[in-house]
Amino acid sequence: DGGITQSPKYLFRKEGQNVTLSCEQNLNHDAMYWYRQDPGQGLRLIYYSQIVNDFQKGDIAEGYSVSREKKESFPLTVTSAQKNPTAFYLCASSESLALKTQYFGPGTRLLVL
Amino acid sequence: AQSVTQPDIHITVSEGASLELRCNYSYGATPYLFWYVQSPGQGLQLLLKYFSGDTLVQGIKGFEAEFKRSQSSFNLRKPSVHWSDAAEYFCAVGPASGGSYIPTFGRGTSLIVHP
């Protein structure tokens, strides 16, 4: 089955720790995205990538970093600079930035200890 | 820049009743419009989308939406709600021209279904 997988489902971060959220897709999509979801705020774009080895900041990139070394993978690192990381993180992909339908993974919930 | 408003934070309906979720957008040209549904703790699933053509769009799970340019709206409807429709619903709008596309999402409407 083609789709997007995210792991882990739950992740706990200690103070000052960097954590990495995994996102993998086997849809052969060029574009991938990371969103943050907080209650009552909808989805906010963190980073996106339209092709391997290229990525762009979204609306709330501070405290986050990404890489796109492989077409199927787009990991997100939540750094210690992100002071309020508790949220639900969603990864998405689309065939390209010009083709508009996004497909979403199941999400990772990040909690701070 | 485009924006999208979902005026209702929560909607409560009885099972079997009809449903309409509101979505208003602000965008200078013809937008691309989407409705997604999210069950608790899950990702978003695409219900339907409008790019061009017929302004009444049919989606999955018995949902439909109508694009009304004059009202800048794209309301989601279902004639008879099932208990399994209880979820969060998101409207999204994107630019109409080619090039990069990053949709803007509304804040969501939570649907509660009473038996």
Coordinates of C-alpha atoms in Angstrom, one line a residue:
Chain A
D1 CA 0.0 0.0 0.0
G2 CA 1.2 3.5 -0.9
G3 CA 1.2 6.1 1.8
I4 CA 3.0 8.2 4.3
T5 CA 4.3 6.9 7.6
Q6 CA 5.3 8.9 10.6
S7 CA 7.2 7.6 13.6
P8 CA 7.0 7.5 16.5
K9 CA 3.4 8.0 17.3
Y10 CA 4.3 9.6 20.6
L11 CA 7.6 11.3 21.5
F12 CA 8.8 12.8 24.8
R13 CA 11.4 15.5 24.9
K14 CA 13.4 16.5 27.9
E15 CA 14.5 20.0 28.5
G16 CA 17.4 21.1 26.2
Q17 CA 17.1 18.0 24.1
N18 CA 16.9 17.7 20.3
V19 CA 14.4 15.2 18.9
T20 CA 13.8 14.0 15.4
L21 CA 10.5 13.0 13.9
S22 CA 10.5 10.6 11.0
C23 CA 8.4 11.0 7.8
E24 CA 8.6 8.5 5.0
Q25 CA 6.5 8.2 1.8
N26 CA 6.3 5.6 -0.9
L27 CA 4.1 7.6 -3.2
N28 CA 7.0 8.8 -5.4
H29 CA 6.0 12.4 -4.5
D30 CA 8.5 15.2 -5.1
A31 CA 7.1 17.6 -2.6
M32 CA 6.9 17.1 1.2
Y33 CA 5.7 19.3 4.0
W34 CA 5.8 19.6 7.8
Y35 CA 2.9 21.1 9.7
R36 CA 2.4 21.8 13.4
Q37 CA -1.1 21.5 14.8
D38 CA -2.2 23.1 18.1
P39 CA -5.8 23.1 19.4
G40 CA -7.9 25.8 17.8
Q41 CA -5.1 27.0 15.5
G42 CA -5.4 24.7 12.5
L43 CA -2.3 23.7 10.7
R44 CA 0.8 25.9 10.5
L45 CA 3.5 25.3 8.0
I46 CA 7.0 24.6 9.4
Y47 CA 9.1 23.6 6.4
Y48 CA 8.5 22.3 2.9
S49 CA 10.7 20.7 0.2
Q50 CA 9.9 20.5 -3.5
I51 CA 12.8 18.3 -4.4
V52 CA 15.7 16.3 -2.9
N53 CA 18.4 18.5 -1.3
D54 CA 16.1 21.5 -1.3
F55 CA 13.9 22.9 1.4
Q56 CA 12.3 26.2 2.4
K57 CA 11.1 27.7 5.6
G58 CA 7.4 28.0 6.3
D59 CA 5.6 30.3 8.6
I60 CA 7.0 29.0 11.9
A61 CA 10.4 27.5 11.1
E62 CA 12.3 28.9 14.2
G63 CA 13.5 26.2 16.4
Y64 CA 13.1 23.5 13.8
S65 CA 15.4 22.0 11.1
V66 CA 14.9 19.5 8.3
S67 CA 16.9 17.6 5.7
R68 CA 15.9 16.0 2.4
E69 CA 18.6 13.6 1.4
K70 CA 16.3 11.1 -0.1
K71 CA 13.1 11.6 -2.1
E72 CA 11.1 9.4 0.2
S73 CA 12.3 10.8 3.5
F74 CA 11.8 14.2 5.2
P75 CA 12.8 14.1 8.9
L76 CA 12.1 17.0 11.2
T77 CA 14.3 17.9 14.1
V78 CA 12.8 19.9 17.0
T79 CA 15.8 21.7 18.6
S80 CA 16.2 23.0 22.1
A81 CA 15.6 26.4 20.7
Q82 CA 12.0 25.6 20.2
K83 CA 10.6 26.7 23.6
N84 CA 7.1 25.4 23.2
P85 CA 7.3 22.2 21.2
T86 CA 4.3 20.4 22.6
A87 CA 2.0 19.9 19.6
F88 CA 0.8 17.4 17.0
Y89 CA 3.1 17.2 14.0
L90 CA 1.8 16.3 10.6
C91 CA 3.8 15.4 7.5
A92 CA 2.3 15.6 4.1
S93 CA 3.4 15.1 0.5
S94 CA 2.2 16.0 -3.0
E95 CA 3.3 15.1 -6.5
S96 CA 4.9 18.5 -6.8
L97 CA 4.3 22.0 -5.5
A98 CA 2.4 22.7 -8.7
L99 CA 0.0 19.8 -8.2
K100 CA -2.1 20.8 -5.4
T101 CA -3.5 17.8 -3.5
Q102 CA -1.6 17.0 -0.3
Y103 CA -1.7 13.6 1.4
F104 CA -1.1 13.4 5.1
G105 CA 0.6 11.0 7.5
P106 CA -1.0 9.9 10.8
G107 CA 1.0 12.4 12.9
T108 CA 3.4 12.4 15.8
R109 CA 2.4 13.9 19.2
L110 CA 5.4 15.5 20.9
L111 CA 5.2 16.0 24.6
V112 CA 7.7 17.8 26.9
L113 CA 8.7 16.1 30.2
Chain B
A1 CA -2.1 36.5 0.7
Q2 CA -4.9 34.1 0.9
S3 CA -6.9 33.4 4.1
V4 CA -9.6 31.1 5.1
T5 CA -12.2 31.4 7.9
Q6 CA -14.3 28.7 9.5
P7 CA -16.7 30.7 11.6
D8 CA -17.9 27.8 13.7
I9 CA -15.5 26.2 16.2
H10 CA -18.1 23.5 17.2
I11 CA -21.2 22.2 15.5
T12 CA -23.6 19.8 17.2
V13 CA -26.1 17.8 15.2
S14 CA -28.3 14.8 15.8
E15 CA -27.7 11.6 13.9
G16 CA -29.7 11.6 10.7
A17 CA -29.9 15.4 10.5
S18 CA -28.5 17.4 7.7
L19 CA -25.1 19.2 8.1
E20 CA -23.6 22.4 6.7
L21 CA -20.1 23.5 7.7
R22 CA -19.1 27.0 6.6
C23 CA -15.9 28.1 5.0
N24 CA -15.1 31.6 3.7
Y25 CA -12.0 32.6 1.9
S26 CA -10.1 35.7 0.9
Y27 CA -8.2 35.5 -2.3
G28 CA -7.8 37.7 -5.4
A29 CA -8.2 35.2 -8.1
T30 CA -10.1 31.8 -8.4
P31 CA -8.8 29.7 -5.6
Y32 CA -8.3 26.0 -5.2
L33 CA -10.4 24.8 -2.3
F34 CA -10.3 21.7 -0.2
W35 CA -12.1 20.0 2.7
Y36 CA -10.3 17.6 4.9
V37 CA -11.5 15.5 7.8
Q38 CA -9.4 14.5 10.9
S39 CA -10.4 11.9 13.4
P40 CA -8.9 12.2 16.9
G41 CA -5.2 11.5 16.9
Q42 CA -5.1 10.9 13.2
G43 CA -3.8 12.6 10.1
L44 CA -6.0 14.5 7.6
Q45 CA -8.0 12.7 4.9
L46 CA -9.1 14.6 1.8
L47 CA -12.9 14.7 1.4
L48 CA -13.2 16.7 -1.7
K49 CA -11.5 19.5 -3.7
Y50 CA -12.5 22.2 -6.2
F51 CA -10.1 23.4 -8.9
S52 CA -12.4 24.5 -11.7
G53 CA -15.6 23.5 -13.6
D54 CA -18.8 22.5 -11.9
T55 CA -19.2 24.5 -8.7
L56 CA -20.9 21.6 -6.9
V57 CA -18.3 19.1 -5.9
Q58 CA -19.0 15.5 -4.8
G59 CA -16.7 13.9 -2.3
I60 CA -16.2 10.7 -0.3
K61 CA -18.5 9.6 2.5
G62 CA -21.5 11.3 1.1
F63 CA -20.2 14.8 1.4
E64 CA -20.5 17.6 -1.1
A65 CA -19.5 21.3 -1.3
E66 CA -20.5 24.2 -3.4
F67 CA -18.2 27.0 -4.5
K68 CA -19.9 30.3 -4.5
R69 CA -17.7 33.0 -6.0
S70 CA -20.1 35.8 -5.1
Q71 CA -20.0 34.9 -1.5
S72 CA -16.4 33.7 -1.3
S73 CA -17.6 30.5 0.2
F74 CA -17.1 26.8 0.0
N75 CA -19.5 25.2 2.4
L76 CA -19.5 21.5 3.1
R77 CA -22.8 19.7 3.3
K78 CA -24.2 16.2 4.0
P79 CA -27.9 15.4 3.9
S80 CA -27.8 12.8 6.7
V81 CA -25.1 12.7 9.4
H82 CA -23.9 9.4 10.8
W83 CA -22.3 9.0 14.2
S84 CA -19.0 8.1 12.5
D85 CA -18.9 11.6 11.0
A86 CA -17.9 13.1 14.4
A87 CA -14.5 14.6 13.7
E88 CA -12.6 17.8 13.0
Y89 CA -13.1 19.3 9.6
F90 CA -10.7 21.7 7.9
C91 CA -11.2 23.9 4.9
A92 CA -8.1 24.9 2.9
V93 CA -7.4 27.4 0.1
G94 CA -4.5 27.7 -2.3
P95 CA -3.5 29.9 -5.2
A96 CA -4.9 29.2 -8.6
S97 CA -2.0 29.8 -10.9
G98 CA 0.9 27.5 -11.5
G99 CA 4.1 27.3 -9.7
S100 CA 4.4 26.5 -6.0
Y101 CA 1.4 25.8 -4.0
I102 CA 1.2 26.0 -0.3
P103 CA -2.4 25.9 1.0
T104 CA -3.7 27.9 3.9
F105 CA -5.8 26.0 6.4
G106 CA -8.7 27.2 8.5
R107 CA -8.7 26.6 12.2
G108 CA -11.2 23.8 11.9
T109 CA -14.7 23.0 13.0
S110 CA -15.3 20.2 15.4
L111 CA -18.4 18.2 14.6
I112 CA -20.3 16.5 17.5
V113 CA -23.0 14.0 16.6
H114 CA -25.7 13.2 19.2
P115 CA -27.4 9.8 18.9

